[in-house]
PDB file of C-alpha atoms in Angstrom:
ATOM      1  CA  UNK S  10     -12.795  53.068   6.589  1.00 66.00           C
ATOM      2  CA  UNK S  11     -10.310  52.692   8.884  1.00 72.00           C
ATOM      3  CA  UNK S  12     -11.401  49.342   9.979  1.00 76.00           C
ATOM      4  CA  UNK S  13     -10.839  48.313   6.264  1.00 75.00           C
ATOM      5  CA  UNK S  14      -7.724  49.451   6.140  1.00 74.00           C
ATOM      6  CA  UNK S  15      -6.095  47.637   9.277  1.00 72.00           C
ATOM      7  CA  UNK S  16      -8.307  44.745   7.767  1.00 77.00           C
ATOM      8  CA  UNK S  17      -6.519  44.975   4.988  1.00 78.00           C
ATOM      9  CA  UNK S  18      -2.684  45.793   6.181  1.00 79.00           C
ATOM     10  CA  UNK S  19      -3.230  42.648   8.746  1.00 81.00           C
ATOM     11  CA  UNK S  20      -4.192  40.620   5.656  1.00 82.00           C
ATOM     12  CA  UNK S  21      -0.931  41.886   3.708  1.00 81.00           C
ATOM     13  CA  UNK S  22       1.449  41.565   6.649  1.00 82.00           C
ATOM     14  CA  UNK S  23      -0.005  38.402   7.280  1.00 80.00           C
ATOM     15  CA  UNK S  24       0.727  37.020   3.425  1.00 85.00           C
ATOM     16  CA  UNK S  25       4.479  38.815   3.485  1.00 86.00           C
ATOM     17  CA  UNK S  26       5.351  36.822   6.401  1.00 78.00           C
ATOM     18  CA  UNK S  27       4.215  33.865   4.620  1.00 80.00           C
ATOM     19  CA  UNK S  28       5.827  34.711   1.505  1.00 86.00           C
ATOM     20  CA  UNK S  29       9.420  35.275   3.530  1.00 85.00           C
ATOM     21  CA  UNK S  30       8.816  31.884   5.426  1.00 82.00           C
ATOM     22  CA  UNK S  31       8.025  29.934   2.156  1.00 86.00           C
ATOM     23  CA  UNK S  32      11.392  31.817   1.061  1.00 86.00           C
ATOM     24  CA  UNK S  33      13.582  30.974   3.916  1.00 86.00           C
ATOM     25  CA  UNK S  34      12.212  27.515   3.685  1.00 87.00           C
ATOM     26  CA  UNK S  35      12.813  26.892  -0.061  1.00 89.00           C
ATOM     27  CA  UNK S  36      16.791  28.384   0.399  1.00 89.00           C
ATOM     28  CA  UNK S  37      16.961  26.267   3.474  1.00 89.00           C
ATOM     29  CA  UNK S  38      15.965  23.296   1.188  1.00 90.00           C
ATOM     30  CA  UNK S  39      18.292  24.343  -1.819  1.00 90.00           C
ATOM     31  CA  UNK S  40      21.562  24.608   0.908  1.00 89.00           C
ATOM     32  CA  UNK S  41      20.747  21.041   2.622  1.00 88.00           C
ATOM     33  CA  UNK S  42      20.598  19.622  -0.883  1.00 88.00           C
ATOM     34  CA  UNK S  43      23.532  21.922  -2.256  1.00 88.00           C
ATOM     35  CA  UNK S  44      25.780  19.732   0.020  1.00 85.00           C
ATOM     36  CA  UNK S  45      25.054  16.343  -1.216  1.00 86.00           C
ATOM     37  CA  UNK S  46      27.272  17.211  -4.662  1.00 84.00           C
ATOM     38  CA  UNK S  47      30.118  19.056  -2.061  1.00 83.00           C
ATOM     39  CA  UNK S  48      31.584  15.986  -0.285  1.00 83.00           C
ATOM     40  CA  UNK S  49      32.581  14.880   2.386  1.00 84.00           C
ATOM     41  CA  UNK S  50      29.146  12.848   2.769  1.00 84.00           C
ATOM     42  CA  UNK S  51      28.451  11.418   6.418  1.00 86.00           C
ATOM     43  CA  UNK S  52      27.039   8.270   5.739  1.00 89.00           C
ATOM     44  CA  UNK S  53      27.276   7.496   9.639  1.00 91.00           C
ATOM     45  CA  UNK S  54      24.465   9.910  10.400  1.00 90.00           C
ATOM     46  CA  UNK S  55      22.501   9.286   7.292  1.00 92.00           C
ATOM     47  CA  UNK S  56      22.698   5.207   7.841  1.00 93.00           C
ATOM     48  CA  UNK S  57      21.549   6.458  11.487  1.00 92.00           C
ATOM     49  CA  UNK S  58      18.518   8.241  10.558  1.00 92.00           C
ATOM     50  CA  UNK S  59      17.975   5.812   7.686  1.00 94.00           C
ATOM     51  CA  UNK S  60      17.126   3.280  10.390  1.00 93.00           C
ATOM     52  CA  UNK S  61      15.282   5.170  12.666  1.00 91.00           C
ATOM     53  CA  UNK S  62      12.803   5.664  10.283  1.00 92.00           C
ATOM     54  CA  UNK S  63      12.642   3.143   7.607  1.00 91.00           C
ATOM     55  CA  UNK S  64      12.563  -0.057  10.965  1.00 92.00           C
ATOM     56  CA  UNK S  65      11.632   1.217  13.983  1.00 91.00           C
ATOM     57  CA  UNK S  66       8.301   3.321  12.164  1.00 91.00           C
ATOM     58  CA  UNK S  67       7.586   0.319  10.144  1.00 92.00           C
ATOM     59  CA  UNK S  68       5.611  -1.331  13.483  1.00 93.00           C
ATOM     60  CA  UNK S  69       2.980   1.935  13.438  1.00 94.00           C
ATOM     61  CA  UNK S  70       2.946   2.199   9.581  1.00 94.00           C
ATOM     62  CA  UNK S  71       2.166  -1.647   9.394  1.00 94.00           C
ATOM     63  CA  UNK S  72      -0.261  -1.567  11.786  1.00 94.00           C
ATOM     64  CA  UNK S  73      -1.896   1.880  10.493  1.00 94.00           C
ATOM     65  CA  UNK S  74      -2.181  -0.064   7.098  1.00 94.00           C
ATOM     66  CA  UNK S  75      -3.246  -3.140   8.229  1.00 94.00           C
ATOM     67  CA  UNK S  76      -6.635  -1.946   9.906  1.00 94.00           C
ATOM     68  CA  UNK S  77      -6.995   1.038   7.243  1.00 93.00           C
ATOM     69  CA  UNK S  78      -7.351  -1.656   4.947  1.00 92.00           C
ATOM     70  CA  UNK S  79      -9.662  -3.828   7.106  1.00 93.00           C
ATOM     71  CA  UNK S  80     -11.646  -1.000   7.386  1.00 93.00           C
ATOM     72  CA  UNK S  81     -11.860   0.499   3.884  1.00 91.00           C
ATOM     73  CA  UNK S  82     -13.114  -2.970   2.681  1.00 90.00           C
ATOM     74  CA  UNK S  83     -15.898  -3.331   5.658  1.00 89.00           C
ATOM     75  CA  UNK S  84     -17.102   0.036   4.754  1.00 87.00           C
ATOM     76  CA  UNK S  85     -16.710  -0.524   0.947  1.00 86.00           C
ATOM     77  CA  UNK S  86     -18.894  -3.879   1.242  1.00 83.00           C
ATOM     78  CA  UNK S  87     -21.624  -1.612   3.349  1.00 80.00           C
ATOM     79  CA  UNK S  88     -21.594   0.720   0.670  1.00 80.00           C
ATOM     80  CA  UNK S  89     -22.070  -1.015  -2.795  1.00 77.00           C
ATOM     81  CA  UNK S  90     -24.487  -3.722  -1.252  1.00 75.00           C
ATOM     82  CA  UNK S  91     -27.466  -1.232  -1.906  1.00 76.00           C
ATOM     83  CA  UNK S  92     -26.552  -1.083  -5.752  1.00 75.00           C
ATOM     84  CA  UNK S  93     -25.119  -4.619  -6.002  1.00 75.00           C
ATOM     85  CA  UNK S  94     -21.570  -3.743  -6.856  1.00 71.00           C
ATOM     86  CA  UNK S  95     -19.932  -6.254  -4.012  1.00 73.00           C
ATOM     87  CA  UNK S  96     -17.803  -7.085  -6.524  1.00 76.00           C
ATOM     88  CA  UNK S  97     -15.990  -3.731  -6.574  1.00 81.00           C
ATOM     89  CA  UNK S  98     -14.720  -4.051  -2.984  1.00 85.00           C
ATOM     90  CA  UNK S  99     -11.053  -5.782  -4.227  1.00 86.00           C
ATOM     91  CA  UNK S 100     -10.505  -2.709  -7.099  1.00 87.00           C
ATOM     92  CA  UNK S 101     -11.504  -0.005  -4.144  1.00 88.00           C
ATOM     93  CA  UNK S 102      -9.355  -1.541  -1.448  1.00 90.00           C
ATOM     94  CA  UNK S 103      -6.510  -1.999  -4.325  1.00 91.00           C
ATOM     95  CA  UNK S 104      -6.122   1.485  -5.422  1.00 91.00           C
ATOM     96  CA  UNK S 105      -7.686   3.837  -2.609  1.00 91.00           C
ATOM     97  CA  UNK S 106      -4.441   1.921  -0.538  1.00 92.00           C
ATOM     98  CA  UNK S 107      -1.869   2.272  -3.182  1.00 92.00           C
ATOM     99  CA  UNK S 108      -2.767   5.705  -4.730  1.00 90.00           C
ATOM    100  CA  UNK S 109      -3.696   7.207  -1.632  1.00 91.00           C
ATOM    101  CA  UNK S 110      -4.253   6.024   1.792  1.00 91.00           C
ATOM    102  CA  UNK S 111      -0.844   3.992   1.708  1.00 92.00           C
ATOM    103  CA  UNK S 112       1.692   7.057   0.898  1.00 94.00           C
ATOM    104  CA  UNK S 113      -0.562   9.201   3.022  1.00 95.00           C
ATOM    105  CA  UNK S 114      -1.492   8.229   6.173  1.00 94.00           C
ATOM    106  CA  UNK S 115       2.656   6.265   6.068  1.00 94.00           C
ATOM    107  CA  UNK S 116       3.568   9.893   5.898  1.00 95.00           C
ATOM    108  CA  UNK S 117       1.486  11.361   8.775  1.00 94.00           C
ATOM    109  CA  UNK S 118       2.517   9.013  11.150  1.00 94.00           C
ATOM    110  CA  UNK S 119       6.347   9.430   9.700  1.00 94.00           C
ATOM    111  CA  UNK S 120       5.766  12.405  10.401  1.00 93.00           C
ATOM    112  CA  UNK S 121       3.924  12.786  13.709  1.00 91.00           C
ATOM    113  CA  UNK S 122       6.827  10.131  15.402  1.00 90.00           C
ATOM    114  CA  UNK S 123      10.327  11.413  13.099  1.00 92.00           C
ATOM    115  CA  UNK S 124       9.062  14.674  11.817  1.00 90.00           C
ATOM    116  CA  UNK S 125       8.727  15.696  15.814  1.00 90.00           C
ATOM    117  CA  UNK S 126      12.017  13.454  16.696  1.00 91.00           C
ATOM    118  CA  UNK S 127      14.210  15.776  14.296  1.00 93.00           C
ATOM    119  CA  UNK S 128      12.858  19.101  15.383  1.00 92.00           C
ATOM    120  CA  UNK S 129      13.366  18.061  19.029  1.00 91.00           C
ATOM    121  CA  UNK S 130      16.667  16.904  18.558  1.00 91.00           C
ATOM    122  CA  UNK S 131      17.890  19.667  15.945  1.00 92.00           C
ATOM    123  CA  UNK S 132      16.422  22.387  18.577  1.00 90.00           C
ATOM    124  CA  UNK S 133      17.583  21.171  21.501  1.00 90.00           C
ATOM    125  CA  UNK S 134      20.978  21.469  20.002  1.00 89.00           C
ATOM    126  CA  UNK S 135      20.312  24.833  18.838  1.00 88.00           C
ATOM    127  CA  UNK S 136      19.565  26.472  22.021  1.00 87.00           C
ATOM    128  CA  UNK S 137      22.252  24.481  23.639  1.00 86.00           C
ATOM    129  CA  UNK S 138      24.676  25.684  21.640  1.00 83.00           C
ATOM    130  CA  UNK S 139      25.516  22.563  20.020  1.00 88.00           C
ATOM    131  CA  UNK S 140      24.692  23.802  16.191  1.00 85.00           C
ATOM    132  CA  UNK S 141      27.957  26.468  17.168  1.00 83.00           C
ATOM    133  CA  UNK S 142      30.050  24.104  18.429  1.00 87.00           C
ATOM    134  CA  UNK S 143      30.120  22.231  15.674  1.00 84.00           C
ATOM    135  CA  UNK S 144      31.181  25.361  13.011  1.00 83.00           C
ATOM    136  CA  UNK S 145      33.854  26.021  15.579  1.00 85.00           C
ATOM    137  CA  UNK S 146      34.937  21.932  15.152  1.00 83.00           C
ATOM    138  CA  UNK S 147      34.919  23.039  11.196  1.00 81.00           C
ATOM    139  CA  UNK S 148      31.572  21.102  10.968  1.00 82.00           C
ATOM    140  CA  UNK S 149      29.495  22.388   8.705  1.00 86.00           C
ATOM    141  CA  UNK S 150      26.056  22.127  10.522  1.00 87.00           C
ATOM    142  CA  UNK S 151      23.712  21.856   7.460  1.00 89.00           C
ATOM    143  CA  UNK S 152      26.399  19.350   5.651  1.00 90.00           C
ATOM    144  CA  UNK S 153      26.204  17.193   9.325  1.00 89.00           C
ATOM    145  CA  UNK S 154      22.540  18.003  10.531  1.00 90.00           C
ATOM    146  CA  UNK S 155      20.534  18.333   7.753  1.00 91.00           C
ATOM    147  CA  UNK S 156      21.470  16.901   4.808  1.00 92.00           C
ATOM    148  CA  UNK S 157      21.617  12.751   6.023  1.00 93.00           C
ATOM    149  CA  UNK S 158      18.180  13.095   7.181  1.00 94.00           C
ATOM    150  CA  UNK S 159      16.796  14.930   3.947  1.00 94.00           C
ATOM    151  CA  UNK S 160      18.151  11.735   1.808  1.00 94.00           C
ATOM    152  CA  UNK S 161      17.406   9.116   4.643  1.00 94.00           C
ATOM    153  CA  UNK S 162      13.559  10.421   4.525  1.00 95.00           C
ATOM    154  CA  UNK S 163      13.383  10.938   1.207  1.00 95.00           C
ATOM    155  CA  UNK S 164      14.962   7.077   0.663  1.00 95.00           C
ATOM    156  CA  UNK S 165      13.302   5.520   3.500  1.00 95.00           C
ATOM    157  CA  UNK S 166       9.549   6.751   2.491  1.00 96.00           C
ATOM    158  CA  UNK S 167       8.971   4.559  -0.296  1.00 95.00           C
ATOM    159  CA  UNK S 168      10.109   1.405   1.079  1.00 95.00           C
ATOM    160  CA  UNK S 169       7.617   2.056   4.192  1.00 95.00           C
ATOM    161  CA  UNK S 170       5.175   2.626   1.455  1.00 95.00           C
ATOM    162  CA  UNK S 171       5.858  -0.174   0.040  1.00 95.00           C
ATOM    163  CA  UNK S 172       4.950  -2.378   2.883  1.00 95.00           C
ATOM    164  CA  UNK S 173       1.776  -0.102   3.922  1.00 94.00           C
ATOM    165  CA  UNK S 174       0.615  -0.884   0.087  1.00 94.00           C
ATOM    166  CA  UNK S 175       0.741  -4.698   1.068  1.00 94.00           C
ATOM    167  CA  UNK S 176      -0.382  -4.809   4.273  1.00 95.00           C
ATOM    168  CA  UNK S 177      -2.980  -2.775   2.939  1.00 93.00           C
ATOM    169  CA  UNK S 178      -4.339  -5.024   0.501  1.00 93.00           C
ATOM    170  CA  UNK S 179      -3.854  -7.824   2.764  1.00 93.00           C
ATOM    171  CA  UNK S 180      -6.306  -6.118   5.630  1.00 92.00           C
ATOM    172  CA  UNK S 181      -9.046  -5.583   2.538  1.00 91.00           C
ATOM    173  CA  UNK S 182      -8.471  -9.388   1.605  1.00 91.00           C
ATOM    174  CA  UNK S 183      -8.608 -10.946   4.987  1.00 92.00           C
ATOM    175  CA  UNK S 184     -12.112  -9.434   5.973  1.00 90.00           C
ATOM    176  CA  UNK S 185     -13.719 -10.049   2.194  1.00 88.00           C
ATOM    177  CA  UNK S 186     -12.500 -13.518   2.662  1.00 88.00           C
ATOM    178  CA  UNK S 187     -12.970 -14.249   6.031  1.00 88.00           C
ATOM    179  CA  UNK S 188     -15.555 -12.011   6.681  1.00 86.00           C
ATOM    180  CA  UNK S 189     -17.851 -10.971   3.673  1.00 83.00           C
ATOM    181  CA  UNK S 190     -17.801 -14.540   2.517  1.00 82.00           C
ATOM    182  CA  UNK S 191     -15.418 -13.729  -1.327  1.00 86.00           C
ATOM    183  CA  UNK S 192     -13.630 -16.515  -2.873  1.00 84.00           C
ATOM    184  CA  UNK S 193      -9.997 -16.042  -2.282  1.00 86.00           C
ATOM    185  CA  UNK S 194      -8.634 -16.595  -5.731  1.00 89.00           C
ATOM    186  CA  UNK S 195     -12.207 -13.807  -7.011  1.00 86.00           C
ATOM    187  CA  UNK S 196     -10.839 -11.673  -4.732  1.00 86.00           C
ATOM    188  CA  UNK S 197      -7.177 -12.086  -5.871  1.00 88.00           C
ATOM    189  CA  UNK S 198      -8.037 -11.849  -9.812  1.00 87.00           C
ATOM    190  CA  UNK S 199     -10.099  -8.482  -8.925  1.00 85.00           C
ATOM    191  CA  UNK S 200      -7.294  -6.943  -7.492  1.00 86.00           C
ATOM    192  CA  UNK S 201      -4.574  -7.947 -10.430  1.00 89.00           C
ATOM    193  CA  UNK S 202      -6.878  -7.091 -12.755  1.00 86.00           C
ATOM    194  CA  UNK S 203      -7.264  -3.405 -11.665  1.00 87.00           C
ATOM    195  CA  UNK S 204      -4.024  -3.070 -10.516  1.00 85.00           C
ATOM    196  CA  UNK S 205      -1.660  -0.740 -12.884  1.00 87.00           C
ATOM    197  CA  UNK S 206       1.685   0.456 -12.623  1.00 88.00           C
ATOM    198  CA  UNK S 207       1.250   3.722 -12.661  1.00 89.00           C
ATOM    199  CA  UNK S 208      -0.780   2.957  -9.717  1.00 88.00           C
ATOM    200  CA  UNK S 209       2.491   2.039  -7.299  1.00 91.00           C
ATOM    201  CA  UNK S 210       4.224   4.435  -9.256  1.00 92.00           C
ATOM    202  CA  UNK S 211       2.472   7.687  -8.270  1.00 91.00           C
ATOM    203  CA  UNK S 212       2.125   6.034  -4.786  1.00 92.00           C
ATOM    204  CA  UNK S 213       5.763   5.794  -4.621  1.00 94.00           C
ATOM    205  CA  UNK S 214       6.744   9.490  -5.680  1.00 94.00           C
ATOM    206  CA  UNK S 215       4.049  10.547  -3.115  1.00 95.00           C
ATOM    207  CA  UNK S 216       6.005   9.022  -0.674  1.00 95.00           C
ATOM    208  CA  UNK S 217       9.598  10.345  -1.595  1.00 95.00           C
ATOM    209  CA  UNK S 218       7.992  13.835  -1.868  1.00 95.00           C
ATOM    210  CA  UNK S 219       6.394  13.063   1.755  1.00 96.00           C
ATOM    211  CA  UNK S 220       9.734  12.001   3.343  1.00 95.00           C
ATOM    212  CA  UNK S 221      11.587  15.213   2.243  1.00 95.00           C
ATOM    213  CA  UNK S 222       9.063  17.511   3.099  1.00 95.00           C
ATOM    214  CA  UNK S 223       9.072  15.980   6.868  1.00 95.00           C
ATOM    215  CA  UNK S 224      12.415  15.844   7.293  1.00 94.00           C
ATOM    216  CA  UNK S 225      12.631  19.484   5.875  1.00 94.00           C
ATOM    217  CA  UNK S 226      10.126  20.452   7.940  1.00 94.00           C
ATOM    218  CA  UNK S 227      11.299  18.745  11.091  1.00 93.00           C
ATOM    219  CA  UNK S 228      15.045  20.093  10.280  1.00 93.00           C
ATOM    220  CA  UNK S 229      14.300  23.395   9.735  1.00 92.00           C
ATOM    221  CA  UNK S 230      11.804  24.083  12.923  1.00 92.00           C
ATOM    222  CA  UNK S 231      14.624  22.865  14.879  1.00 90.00           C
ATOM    223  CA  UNK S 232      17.573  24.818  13.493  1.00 90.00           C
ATOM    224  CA  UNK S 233      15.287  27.598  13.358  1.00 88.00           C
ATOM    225  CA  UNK S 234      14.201  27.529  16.559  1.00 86.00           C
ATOM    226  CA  UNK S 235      14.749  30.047  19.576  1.00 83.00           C
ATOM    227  CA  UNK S 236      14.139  30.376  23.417  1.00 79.00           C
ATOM    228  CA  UNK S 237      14.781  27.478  25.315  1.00 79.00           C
ATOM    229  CA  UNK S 238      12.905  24.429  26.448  1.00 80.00           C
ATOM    230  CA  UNK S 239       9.517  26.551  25.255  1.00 85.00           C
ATOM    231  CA  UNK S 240      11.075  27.488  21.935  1.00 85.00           C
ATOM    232  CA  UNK S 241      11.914  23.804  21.393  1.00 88.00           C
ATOM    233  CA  UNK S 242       8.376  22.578  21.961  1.00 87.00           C
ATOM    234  CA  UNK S 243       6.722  25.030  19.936  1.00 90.00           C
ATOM    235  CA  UNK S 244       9.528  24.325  17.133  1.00 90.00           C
ATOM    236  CA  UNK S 245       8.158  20.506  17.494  1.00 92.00           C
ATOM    237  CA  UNK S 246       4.843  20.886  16.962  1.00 92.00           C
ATOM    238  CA  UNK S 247       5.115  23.227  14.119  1.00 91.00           C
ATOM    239  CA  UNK S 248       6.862  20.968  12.113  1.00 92.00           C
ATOM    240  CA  UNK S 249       4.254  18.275  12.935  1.00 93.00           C
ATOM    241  CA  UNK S 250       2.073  20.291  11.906  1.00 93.00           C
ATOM    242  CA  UNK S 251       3.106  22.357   8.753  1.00 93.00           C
ATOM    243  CA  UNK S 252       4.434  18.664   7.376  1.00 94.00           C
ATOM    244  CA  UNK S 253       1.136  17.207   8.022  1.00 94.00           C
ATOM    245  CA  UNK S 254      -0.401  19.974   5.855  1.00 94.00           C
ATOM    246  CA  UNK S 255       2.233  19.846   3.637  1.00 94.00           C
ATOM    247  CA  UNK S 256       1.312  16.630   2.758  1.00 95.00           C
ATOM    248  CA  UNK S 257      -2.248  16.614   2.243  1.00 94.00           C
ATOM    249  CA  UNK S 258      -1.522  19.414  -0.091  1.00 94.00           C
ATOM    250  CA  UNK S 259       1.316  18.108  -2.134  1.00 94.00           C
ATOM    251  CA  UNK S 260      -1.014  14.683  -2.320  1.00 93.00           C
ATOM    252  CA  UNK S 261      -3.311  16.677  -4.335  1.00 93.00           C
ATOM    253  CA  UNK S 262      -0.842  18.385  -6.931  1.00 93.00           C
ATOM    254  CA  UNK S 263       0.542  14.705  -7.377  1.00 92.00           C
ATOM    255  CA  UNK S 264      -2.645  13.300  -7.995  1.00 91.00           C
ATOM    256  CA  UNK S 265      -3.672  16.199 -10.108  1.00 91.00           C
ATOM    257  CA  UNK S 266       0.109  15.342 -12.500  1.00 89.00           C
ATOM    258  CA  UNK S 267      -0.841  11.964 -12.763  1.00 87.00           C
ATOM    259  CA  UNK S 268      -4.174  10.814 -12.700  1.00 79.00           C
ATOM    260  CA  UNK S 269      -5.678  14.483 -14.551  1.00 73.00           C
ATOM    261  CA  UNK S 270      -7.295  14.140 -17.677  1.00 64.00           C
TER     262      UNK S 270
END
């Protein structure tokens, strides 16, 4: 009986503390955004983050694309040849990339190189003091910190997206042309065909949804975080980590608004 009961009580203190960091997380969220209808705005810092993430990731999303693509066809083609359905490759490659694989694996690799960048940087400033120093300047940390990179990620996602989607299609293309033996313009008039708005739509508010969650994630495990050098590492890979599952989560509820029947 008593077993059951610390069972238990580890099983409730376990979902209170996730309850008050959901909490904390969602008021976080509601002050960084608060501040974006409060001017002043610092457009230097959100034009600075705004680059570091929508040019210098687009070499590792463009490449993740590119061979995800590749890939998805080659396995695609391996797949229907046993039932004869080669010519569903080009409709596979077309929306698996834009409905899902483009605004997803963009925003794991967003986040694994900019989601870890902000908590480092955030948290290294927090245990050095920095975060202080800058309410003593009259610098409202959350106006300065955290709310340029929420709108830089959450403007920056979609346009990586964006590219992923056509390198995407482009990797499918080049090995059912070049490889599995398709007729370019067959291949082409397969993918238009099947190709729907709402398609690039849905992949698009993925991604939006993806770059706010990782720079809220990144932001938050860094202003949050406590104990030095250690405390900053630990603060780093938690946000890695909770935005990765946060995105593979919200990529369901998405999919479940727009594509349930």
């Amino acid at each position: 009986m008593n077993r059951l009961l610390d069972a238990l009580a580890l099983v409730g203190r376990g979902l209170i503390g996730a309850c008050r960091t959901l909490g904390d997380v969602a008021i976080f969220a509601a002050v960084g955004l608060s501040h974006l209808v409060r001017p002043p705005f610092h457009f230097r810092q959100f034009w600075r983050h705004f680059v570091e993430i929508a040019y210098f990731s687009l070499p590792v999303v463009a490449l993740t694309a590119l061979f995800t693509g590749m890939v998805l066809a080659l396995q695609s083609f391996t797949g229907f040849s046993r039932f004869n359905a080669e010519s569903a490759i080009a409709s596979v490659v077309v929306l698996s990339v834009t409905r899902e694989l483009g605004p997803v694996l963009a925003a794991l690799m967003v986040a694994g190189r900019i989601g870890a960048a902000m908590a480092a940087e955030i948290g290294t400033m927090r245990v050095t003091d920095q975060v202080d120093a800058l309410t003593t300047l009259s610098t409202d940390p959350m106006k300065y910190l955290v709310t340029p990179r929420l709108v830089a990620a959450t403007l920056a996602m979609p346009l990586l997206v964006i590219v992923a989607n056509i390198l995407g299609v482009l990797g499918g293309f080049l090995i059912g042309t070049v490889k599995l033996g398709f007729v370019a313009q067959t291949y082409l008039d397969n993918t238009w065909d099947v190709l729907e708005v709402m398609d690039v739509v849905s992949g698009l508010v993925k991604a939006a949804v993806f770059g706010f969650v990782i720079a809220l994630m990144g932001s938050w495990c860094g202003y949050n975080s406590r104990g030095g050098a250690q405390g900053v590492g630990q603060a780093t890979t938690a946000a890695v980590v909770a935005s990765s599952i946060l995105i593979l989560a919200l990529d369901y509820v998405i999919t479940e608004a727009f594509f349930s029947r």
